[in-house]
Short mmCIF file of C-alpha atoms in Angstrom, two decimals:
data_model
loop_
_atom_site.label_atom_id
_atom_site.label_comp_id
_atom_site.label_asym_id
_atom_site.label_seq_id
_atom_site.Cartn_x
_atom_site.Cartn_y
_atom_site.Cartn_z
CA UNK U 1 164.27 -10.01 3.98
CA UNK U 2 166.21 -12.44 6.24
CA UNK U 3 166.16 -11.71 9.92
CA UNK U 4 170.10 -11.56 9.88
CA UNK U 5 169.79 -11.33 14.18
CA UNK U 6 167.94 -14.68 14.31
CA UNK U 7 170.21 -16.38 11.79
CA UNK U 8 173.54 -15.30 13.87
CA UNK U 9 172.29 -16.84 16.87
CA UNK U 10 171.33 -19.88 15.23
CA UNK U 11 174.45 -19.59 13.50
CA UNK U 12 176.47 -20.12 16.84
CA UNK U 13 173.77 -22.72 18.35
CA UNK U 14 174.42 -24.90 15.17
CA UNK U 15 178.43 -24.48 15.78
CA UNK U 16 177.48 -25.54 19.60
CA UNK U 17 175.80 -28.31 18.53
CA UNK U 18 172.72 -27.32 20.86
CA UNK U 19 170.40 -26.42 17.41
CA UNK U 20 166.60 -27.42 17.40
CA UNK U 21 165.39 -29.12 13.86
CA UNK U 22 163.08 -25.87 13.72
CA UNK U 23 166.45 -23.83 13.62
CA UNK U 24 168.45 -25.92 11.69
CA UNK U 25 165.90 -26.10 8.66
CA UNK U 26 165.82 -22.31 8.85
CA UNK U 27 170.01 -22.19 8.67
CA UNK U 28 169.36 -24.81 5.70
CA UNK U 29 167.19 -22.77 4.17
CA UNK U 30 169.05 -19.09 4.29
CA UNK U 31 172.49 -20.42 3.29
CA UNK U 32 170.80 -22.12 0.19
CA UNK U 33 169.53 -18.81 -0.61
CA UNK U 34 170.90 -16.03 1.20
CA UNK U 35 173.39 -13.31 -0.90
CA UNK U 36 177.33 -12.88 -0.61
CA UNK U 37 176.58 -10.03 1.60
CA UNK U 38 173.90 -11.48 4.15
CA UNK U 39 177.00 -14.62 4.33
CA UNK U 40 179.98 -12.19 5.49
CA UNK U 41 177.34 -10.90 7.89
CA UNK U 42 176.38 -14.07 9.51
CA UNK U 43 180.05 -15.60 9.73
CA UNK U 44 181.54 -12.47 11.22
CA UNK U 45 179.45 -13.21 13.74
CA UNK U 46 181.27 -16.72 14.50
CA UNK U 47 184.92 -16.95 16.68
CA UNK U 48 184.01 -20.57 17.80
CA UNK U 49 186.49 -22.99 16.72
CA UNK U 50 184.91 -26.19 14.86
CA UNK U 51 186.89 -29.29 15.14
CA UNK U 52 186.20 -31.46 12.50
CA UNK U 53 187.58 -32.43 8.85
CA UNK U 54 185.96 -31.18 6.34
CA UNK U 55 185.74 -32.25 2.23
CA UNK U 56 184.10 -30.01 -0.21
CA UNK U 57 182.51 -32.54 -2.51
CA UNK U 58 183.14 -32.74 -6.48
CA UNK U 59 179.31 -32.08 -7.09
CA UNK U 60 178.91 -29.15 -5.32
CA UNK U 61 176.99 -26.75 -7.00
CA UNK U 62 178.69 -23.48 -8.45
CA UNK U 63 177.77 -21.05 -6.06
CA UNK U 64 178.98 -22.97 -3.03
CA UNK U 65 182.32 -23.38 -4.89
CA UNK U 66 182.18 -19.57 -5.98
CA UNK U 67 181.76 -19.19 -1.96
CA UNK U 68 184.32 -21.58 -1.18
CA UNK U 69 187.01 -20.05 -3.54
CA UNK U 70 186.43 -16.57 -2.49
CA UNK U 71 186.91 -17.31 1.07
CA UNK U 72 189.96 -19.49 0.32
CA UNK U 73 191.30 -16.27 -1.23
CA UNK U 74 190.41 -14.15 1.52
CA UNK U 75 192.11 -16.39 4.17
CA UNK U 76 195.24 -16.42 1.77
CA UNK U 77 195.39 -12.20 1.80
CA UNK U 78 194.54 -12.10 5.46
CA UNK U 79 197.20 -14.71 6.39
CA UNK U 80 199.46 -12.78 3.90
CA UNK U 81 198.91 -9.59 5.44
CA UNK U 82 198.94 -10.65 8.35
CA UNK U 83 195.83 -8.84 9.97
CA UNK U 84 194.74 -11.56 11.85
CA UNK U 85 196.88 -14.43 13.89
CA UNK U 86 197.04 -17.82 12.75
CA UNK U 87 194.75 -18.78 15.59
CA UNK U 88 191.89 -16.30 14.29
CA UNK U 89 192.27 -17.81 10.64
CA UNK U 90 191.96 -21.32 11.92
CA UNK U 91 189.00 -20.39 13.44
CA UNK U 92 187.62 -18.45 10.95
CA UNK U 93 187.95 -21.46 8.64
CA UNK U 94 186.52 -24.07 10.98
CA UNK U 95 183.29 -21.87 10.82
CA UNK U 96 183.23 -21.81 7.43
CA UNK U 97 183.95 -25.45 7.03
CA UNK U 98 180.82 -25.71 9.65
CA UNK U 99 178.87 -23.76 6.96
CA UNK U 100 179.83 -25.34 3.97
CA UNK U 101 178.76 -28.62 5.42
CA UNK U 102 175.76 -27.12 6.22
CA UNK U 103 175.27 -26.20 2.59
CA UNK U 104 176.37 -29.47 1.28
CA UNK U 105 173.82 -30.93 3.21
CA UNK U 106 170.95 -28.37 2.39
CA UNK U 107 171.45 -28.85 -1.42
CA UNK U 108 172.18 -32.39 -1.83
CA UNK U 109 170.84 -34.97 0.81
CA UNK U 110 166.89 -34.90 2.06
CA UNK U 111 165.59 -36.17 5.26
CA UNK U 112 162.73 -37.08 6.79
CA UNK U 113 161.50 -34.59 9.48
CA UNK U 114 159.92 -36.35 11.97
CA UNK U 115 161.48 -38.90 13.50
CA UNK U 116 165.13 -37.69 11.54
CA UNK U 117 166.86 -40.15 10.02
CA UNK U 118 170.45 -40.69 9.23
CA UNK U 119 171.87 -39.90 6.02
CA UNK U 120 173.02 -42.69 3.71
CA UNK U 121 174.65 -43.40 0.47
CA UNK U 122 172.40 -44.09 -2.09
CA UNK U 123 173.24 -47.96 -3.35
CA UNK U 124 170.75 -47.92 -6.46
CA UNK U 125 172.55 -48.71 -9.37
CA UNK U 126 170.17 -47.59 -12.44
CA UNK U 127 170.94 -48.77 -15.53
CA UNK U 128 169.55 -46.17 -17.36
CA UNK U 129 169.14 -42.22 -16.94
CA UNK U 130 166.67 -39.42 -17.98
CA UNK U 131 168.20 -36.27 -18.85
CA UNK U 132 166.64 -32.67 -16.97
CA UNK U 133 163.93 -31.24 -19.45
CA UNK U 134 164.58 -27.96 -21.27
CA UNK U 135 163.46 -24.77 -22.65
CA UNK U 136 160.44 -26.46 -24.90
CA UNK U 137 157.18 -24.91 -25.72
CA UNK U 138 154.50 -24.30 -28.92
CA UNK U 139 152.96 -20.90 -29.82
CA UNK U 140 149.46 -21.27 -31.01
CA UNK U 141 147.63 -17.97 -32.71
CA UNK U 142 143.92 -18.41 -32.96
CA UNK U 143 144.25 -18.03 -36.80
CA UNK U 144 145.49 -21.86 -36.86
CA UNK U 145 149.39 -20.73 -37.05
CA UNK U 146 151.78 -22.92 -34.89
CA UNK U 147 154.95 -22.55 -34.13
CA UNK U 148 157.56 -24.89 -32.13
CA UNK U 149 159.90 -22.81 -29.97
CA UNK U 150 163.77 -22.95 -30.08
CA UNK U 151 165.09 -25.28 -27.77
CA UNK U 152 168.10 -23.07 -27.82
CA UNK U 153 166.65 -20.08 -27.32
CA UNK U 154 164.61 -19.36 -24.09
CA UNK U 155 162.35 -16.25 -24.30
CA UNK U 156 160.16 -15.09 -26.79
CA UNK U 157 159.38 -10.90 -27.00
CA UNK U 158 155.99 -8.95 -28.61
CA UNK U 159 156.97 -6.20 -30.46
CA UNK U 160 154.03 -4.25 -31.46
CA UNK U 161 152.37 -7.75 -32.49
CA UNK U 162 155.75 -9.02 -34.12
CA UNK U 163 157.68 -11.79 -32.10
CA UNK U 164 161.66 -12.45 -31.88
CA UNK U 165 163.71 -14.50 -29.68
CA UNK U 166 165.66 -12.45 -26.71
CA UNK U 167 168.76 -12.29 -28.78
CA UNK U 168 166.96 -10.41 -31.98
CA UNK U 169 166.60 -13.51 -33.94
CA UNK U 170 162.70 -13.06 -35.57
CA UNK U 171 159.81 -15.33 -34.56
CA UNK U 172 156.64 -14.51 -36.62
CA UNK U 173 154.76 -11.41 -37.86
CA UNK U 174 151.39 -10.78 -37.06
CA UNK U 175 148.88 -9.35 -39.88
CA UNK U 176 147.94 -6.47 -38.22
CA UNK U 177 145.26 -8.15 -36.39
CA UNK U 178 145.03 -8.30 -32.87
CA UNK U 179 144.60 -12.48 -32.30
CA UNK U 180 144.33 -14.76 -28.91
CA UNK U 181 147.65 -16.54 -28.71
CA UNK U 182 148.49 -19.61 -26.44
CA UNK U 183 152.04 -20.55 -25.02
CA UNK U 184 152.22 -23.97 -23.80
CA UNK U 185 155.05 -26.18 -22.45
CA UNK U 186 154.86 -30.58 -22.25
CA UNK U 187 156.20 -32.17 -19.46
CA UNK U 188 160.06 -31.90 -19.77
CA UNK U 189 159.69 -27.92 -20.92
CA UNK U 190 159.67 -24.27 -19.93
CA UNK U 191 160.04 -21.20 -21.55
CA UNK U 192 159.73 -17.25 -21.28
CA UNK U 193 157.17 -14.78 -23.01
CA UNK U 194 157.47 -11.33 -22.49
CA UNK U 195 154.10 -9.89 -23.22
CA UNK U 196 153.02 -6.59 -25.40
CA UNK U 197 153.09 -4.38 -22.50
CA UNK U 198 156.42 -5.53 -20.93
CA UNK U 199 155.48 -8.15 -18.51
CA UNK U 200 157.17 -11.23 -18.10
CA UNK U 201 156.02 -14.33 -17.11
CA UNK U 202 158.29 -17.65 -16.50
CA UNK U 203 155.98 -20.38 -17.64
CA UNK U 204 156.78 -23.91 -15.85
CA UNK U 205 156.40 -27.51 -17.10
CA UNK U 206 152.77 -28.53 -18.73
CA UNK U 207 151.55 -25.21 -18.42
CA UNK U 208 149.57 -23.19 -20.74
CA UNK U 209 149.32 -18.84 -21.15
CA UNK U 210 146.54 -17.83 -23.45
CA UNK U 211 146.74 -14.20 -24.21
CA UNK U 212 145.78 -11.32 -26.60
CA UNK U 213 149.30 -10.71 -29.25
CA UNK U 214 148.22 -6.72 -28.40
CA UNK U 215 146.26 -5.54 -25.26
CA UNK U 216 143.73 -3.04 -25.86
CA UNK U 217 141.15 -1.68 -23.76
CA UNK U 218 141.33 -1.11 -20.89
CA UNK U 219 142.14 -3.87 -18.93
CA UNK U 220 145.24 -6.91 -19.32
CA UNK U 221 143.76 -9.98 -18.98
CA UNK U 222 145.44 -13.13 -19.46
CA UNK U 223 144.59 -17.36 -18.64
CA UNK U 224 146.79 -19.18 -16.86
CA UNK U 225 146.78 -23.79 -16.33
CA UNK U 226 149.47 -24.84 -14.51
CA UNK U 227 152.39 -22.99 -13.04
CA UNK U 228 154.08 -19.73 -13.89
CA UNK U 229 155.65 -16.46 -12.56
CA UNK U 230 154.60 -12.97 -13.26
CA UNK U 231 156.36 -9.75 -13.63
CA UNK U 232 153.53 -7.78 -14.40
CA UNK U 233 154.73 -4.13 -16.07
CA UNK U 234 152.77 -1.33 -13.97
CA UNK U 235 150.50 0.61 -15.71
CA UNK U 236 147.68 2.50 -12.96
CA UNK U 237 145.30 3.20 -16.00
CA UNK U 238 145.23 -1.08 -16.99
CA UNK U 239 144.85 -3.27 -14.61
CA UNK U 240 146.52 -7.05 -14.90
CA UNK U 241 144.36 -9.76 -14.19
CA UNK U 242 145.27 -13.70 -14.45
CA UNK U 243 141.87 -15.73 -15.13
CA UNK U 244 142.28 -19.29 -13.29
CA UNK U 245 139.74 -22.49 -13.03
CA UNK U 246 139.23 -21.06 -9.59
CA UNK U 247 139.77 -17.55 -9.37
CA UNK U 248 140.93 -14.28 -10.82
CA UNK U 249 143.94 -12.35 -9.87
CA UNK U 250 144.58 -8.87 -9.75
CA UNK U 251 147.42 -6.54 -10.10
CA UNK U 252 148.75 -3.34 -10.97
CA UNK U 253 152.42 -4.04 -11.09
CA UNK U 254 153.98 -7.03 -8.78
CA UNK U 255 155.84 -10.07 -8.78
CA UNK U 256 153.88 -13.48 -8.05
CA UNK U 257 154.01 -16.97 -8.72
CA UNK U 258 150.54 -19.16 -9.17
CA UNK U 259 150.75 -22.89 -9.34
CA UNK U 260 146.98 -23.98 -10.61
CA UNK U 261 147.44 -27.52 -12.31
CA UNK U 262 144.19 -29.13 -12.38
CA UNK U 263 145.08 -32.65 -10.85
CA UNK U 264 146.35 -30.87 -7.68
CA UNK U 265 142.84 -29.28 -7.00
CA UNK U 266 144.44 -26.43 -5.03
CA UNK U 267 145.77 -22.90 -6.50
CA UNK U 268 148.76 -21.62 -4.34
CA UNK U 269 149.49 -17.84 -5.63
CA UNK U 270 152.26 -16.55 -3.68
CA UNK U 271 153.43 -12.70 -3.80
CA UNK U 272 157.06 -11.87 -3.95
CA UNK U 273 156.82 -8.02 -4.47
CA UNK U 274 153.53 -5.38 -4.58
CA UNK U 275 150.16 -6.53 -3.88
CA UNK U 276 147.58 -8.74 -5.82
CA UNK U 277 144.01 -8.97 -4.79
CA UNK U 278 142.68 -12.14 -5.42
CA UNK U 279 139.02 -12.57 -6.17
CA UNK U 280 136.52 -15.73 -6.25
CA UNK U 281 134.50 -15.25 -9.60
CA UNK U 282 130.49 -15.70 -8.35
CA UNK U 283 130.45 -15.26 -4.47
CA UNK U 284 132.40 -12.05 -3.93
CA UNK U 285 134.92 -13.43 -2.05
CA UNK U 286 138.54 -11.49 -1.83
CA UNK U 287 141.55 -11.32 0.04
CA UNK U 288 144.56 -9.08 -0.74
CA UNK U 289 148.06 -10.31 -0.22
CA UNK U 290 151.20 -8.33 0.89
CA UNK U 291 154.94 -9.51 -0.10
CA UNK U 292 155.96 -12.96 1.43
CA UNK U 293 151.95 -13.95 1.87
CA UNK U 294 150.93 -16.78 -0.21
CA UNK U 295 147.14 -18.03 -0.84
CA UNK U 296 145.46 -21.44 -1.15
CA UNK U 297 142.31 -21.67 -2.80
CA UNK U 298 140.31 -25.18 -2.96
CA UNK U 299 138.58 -25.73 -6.63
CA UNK U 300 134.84 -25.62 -5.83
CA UNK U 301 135.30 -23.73 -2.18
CA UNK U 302 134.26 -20.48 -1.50
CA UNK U 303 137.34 -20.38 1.32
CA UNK U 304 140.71 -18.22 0.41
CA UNK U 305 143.35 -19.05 3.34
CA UNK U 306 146.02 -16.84 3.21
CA UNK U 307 149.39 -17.21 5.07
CA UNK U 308 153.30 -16.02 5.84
CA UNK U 309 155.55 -18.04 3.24
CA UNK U 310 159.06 -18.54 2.63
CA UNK U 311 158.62 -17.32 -1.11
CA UNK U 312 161.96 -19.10 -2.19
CA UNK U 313 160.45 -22.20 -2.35
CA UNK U 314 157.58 -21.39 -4.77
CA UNK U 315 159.68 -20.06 -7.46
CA UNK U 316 162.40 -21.92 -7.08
CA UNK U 317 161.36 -23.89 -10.53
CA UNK U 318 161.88 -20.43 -11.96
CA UNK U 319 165.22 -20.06 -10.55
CA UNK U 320 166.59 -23.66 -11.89
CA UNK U 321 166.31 -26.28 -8.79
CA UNK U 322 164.13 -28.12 -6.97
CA UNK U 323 163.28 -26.96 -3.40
CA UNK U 324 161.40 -29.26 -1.01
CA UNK U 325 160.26 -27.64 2.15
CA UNK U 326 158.44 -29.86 4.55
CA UNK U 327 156.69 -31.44 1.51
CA UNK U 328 155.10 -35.30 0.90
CA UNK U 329 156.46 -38.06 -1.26
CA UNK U 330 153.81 -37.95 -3.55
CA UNK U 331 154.12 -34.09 -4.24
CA UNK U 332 157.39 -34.51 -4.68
CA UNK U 333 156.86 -37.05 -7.48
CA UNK U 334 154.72 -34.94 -9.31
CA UNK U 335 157.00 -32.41 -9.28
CA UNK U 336 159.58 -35.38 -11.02
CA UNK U 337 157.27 -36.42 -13.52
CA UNK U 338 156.50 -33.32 -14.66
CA UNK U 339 159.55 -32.02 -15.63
CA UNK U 340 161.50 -34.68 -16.55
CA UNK U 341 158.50 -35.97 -18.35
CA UNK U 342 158.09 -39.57 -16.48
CA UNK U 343 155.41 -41.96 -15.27
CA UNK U 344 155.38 -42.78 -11.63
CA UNK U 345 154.31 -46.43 -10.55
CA UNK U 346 154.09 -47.14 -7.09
CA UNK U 347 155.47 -50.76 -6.14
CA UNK U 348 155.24 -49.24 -2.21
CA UNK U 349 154.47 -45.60 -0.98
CA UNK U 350 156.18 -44.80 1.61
CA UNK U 351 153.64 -43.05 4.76
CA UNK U 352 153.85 -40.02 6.44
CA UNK U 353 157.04 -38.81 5.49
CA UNK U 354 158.23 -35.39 5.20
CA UNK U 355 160.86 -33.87 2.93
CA UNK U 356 163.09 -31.06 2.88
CA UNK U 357 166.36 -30.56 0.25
CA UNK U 358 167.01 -28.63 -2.66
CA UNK U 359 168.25 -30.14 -5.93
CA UNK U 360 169.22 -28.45 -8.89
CA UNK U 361 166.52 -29.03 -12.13
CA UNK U 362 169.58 -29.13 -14.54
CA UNK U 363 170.94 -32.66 -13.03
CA UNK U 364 169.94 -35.89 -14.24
CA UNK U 365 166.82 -37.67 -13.02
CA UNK U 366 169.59 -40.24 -11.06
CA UNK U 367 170.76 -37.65 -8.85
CA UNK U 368 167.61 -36.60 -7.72
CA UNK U 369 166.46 -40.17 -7.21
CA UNK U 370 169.84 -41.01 -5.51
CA UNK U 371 169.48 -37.71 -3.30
CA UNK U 372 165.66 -39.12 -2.12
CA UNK U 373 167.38 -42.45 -1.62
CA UNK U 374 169.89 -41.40 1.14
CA UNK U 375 167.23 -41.14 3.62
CA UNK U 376 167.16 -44.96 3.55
CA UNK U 377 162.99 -44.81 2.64
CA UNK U 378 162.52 -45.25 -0.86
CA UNK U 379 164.09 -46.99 -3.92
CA UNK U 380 163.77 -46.87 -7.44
CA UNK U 381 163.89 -48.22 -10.71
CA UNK U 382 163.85 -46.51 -14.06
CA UNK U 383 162.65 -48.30 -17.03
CA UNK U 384 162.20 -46.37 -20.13
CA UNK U 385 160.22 -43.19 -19.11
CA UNK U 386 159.40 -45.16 -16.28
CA UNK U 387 159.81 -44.52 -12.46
CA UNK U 388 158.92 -47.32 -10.08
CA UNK U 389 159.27 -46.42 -6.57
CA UNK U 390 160.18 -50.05 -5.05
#
């Protein structure tokens, strides 16, 4: 839930031109993000005129042109109506122009935090391009059967041990026997199971889900490496539990994301809706989380810290882009290589810099490149499957 009271007063500070960094990555942030409704809220809170030109750019993204065009349209009625004055629709427009920039900015250009930098065309010419990876992913049953996945299709459903795709088209057809089954995804891929009882779970890039084709008994349990999001089906009488390296988590009914690859060390479950308990197999250690609280665990600690989160950026893989809130260089690049299925070489790293941007996952590996470029810190070359940062 945004605080909408915050956000108009930032709103008019970032209009004045008197914004902190601190308030104008939390602006960035909610506009990115924020619904049609929570918009008209925070504008109608704006009569400051804002004199400067403004150009929406060609590449915007399709909900900040959706946004665009429907307040084009609504400053065409009002002006035809004529409910407000010229003056008021001037001014209502140089707000929005102050927003849109805003926008632009959040979704396409990155910066480092501290010291800021100015923002800079990109003048890396690359010679060749990686396309954004795709819904890819192989069904193993533990009676040897494998199956590639559809690249057109993107979900796969359990019907009483049967499997389709989500438009009806049929998958496989179990014996009767209740088997393990594995989902897993390569770099470049990511696809959707909906499990026997109803739950769904996004699974990210080089990820793996190893669970039973039918639960019985009387407990869910399923195995997660790597990334994925759950939307666990409630059921009081069977509890839901997701079996990392590290830990085990436990739910009734909720919505979480739990990022647990195995290079990173770390597992990062973060809880959207409900509450999940989460549990360190061995030493008794637990900690439950409430919405919009997300938990670190260190592989081989017996420590679970637990803090507030902005929960947009942990499933924003799930949602199609790439959002990059106060995070390294390196993270970042693992992030690249991993779904656009690359190798990173590092000519030069750049040091203690700090990132924050959002990119959409559907664009070409360029554009995010070119986007990390404008800070004026990094280059890069691409060379087959290969990234050099330069």
């Amino acid at each position: 839930m945004h605080d909408l009271k915050q956000l108009k007063e930032l709103y008019q500070q970032y209009l004045k031109k008197t914004i902190p960094d601190s308030g104008r990555e939390t602006l960035m942030r909610f506009f990115c993000n924020c619904t049609d409704e929570e918009i008209e809220e925070v504008l109608g809170a704006s009569d400051i005129a804002v004199e400067e030109d403004f150009v929406v750019p060609s590449h915007f993204e399709p909900r900040v042109q959706q946004l665009l065009g429907r307040i084009n349209q609504q400053v065409d009625q009002e002006s035809v109506k004529e409910k407000r004055s010229i003056k008021q629709i001037v001014l209502r427009w140089g707000s929005v122009a102050a927003v849109l920039a805003l926008i632009g900015f959040a979704t396409y250009t990155m910066y480092e935090r501290n010291p800021a930098v100015e923002i800079k065309d990109g003048t890396q010419v690359y010679n060749q391009d990686i396309p954004a990876g795709g819904n890819r992913a192989t069904m193993l049953l533990s009676d040897g059967t494998s199956v590639e996945l559809s690249e057109d299709k993107e979900e796969i459903i359990a019907v009483n041990g049967n499997y389709h795709y989500e438009d009806g088209t049929p998958l496989m057809e179990e014996a009767g026997t209740v088997q393990s089954a594995v989902l897993r995804t390569p770099q470049g891929g990511q696809y959707r199971v909906v499990l026997s009882d109803g739950t769904k779970v996004w699974l990210n890039a080089s990820s793996s889900l190893t669970y039973p084709t039918r639960f019985v008994g009387g407990k869910r349990q399923v195995t997660l490496v790597g990334e994925a999001y759950f939307e666990v089906a409630k059921d009081t009488k069977c509890p839901f539990e997701v079996i990392n390296a590290g830990q085990v988590v436990e739910v009734l009914g909720t919505s979480f994301n739990i990022a647990a690859y195995p290079e990173e060390k770390t597992i990062k479950t973060t809880l959207l809706e409900g509450r999940v308990k989460i549990a360190l197999p061995g030493n008794g250690m637990f900690k439950m989380l409430t919405p919009n609280q997300q938990s670190t665990t260190e592989l081989g600690s017996s420590l679970i810290a637990v803090k507030t989160v902005d929960t947009e950026s942990a499933v924003a893989w799930k949602n199609g882009y790439f959002m990059f809130d106060d995070e390294d260089f390196e993270s970042i690049m693992k992030k690249v290589a991993k779904w656009y299925d690359v190798d990173i070489v590092y000519e030069s790293k750049p040091q203690n810099i700090a990132f924050i941007g959002t990119v959409s996952r559907s664009k070409n590996i360029s554009e995010v490149l070119h986007a990390l470029e404008r800070t004026g810190k990094v280059k890069f070359k691409i060379s087959g499957r290969k990234i050099t940062v330069i």
